[in-house]
Amino acid sequence: QAKHNLRNLLLTMKGERIMQPNFGCDIWKLTFDQQDEIIEQKVTDAIQEAVQTWLPYLTINQCKVTSTFTEIDNNILHIEVIFNLNTEPDIYENLTFNIVNNFQ
């Protein structure tokens, strides 16, 4: 359930949920940023902020970010999040997903 909650939080854009405009994560906006060496830190910060606010029972241990640009899909952020429940510090889970900006 925690993995599902994390996926739901990270794939929801802020302002998308009615009556909870602050729910979600700003990683969608980062597909418009310059894809440089600090993009991983920006994504990690956005994920950490969202999790601390909405899922405080989780600890984010690591975020791995790969950024690619293709003519078909434009900017793609491939994100892997390694996390654990605060009550189970020795059991890790990972969540992998892509954020695709194909707005032209």
Tab-separated table of C-alpha atoms in Angstrom, residues 7-49:
chain	number	residue	atom	x	y	z
A	7	ARG	CA	3.346	6.356	-6.840
A	8	ASN	CA	0.040	8.225	-6.552
A	9	LEU	CA	1.719	11.180	-4.805
A	10	LEU	CA	4.623	11.466	-7.235
A	11	LEU	CA	2.536	11.101	-10.387
A	12	THR	CA	0.017	13.736	-9.293
A	13	MET	CA	0.758	17.304	-10.354
A	14	LYS	CA	0.189	19.975	-7.723
A	15	GLY	CA	-3.156	21.607	-8.405
A	16	GLU	CA	-4.554	18.503	-10.111
A	17	ARG	CA	-6.545	17.211	-7.117
A	18	ILE	CA	-9.753	19.057	-6.351
A	19	MET	CA	-10.004	20.407	-2.781
A	20	GLN	CA	-6.308	19.557	-2.182
A	21	PRO	CA	-4.379	21.870	-4.528
A	22	ASN	CA	-1.071	21.311	-2.702
A	23	PHE	CA	-1.218	17.515	-2.986
A	24	GLY	CA	1.289	16.124	-5.445
A	25	CYS	CA	4.853	16.665	-6.560
A	26	ASP	CA	6.525	19.268	-8.753
A	27	ILE	CA	8.669	16.799	-10.723
A	28	TRP	CA	6.470	17.404	-13.779
A	29	LYS	CA	7.732	20.980	-13.970
A	30	LEU	CA	11.325	19.759	-14.005
A	31	THR	CA	10.935	18.269	-17.474
A	32	PHE	CA	10.981	21.875	-18.692
A	33	ASP	CA	14.233	22.669	-16.838
A	34	GLN	CA	17.640	22.393	-18.402
A	35	GLN	CA	18.697	18.771	-18.152
A	36	ASP	CA	22.086	19.277	-16.528
A	37	GLU	CA	24.091	17.752	-13.686
A	38	ILE	CA	21.854	19.245	-10.975
A	39	ILE	CA	18.581	17.808	-12.284
A	40	GLU	CA	18.955	14.764	-10.014
A	41	GLN	CA	19.196	17.031	-6.951
A	42	LYS	CA	16.142	19.041	-8.060
A	43	VAL	CA	14.090	15.864	-8.512
A	44	THR	CA	15.287	14.465	-5.180
A	45	ASP	CA	14.382	17.702	-3.393
A	46	ALA	CA	10.896	17.766	-4.935
A	47	ILE	CA	10.281	14.134	-3.970
A	48	GLN	CA	11.618	14.628	-0.426
A	49	GLU	CA	9.388	17.682	0.080
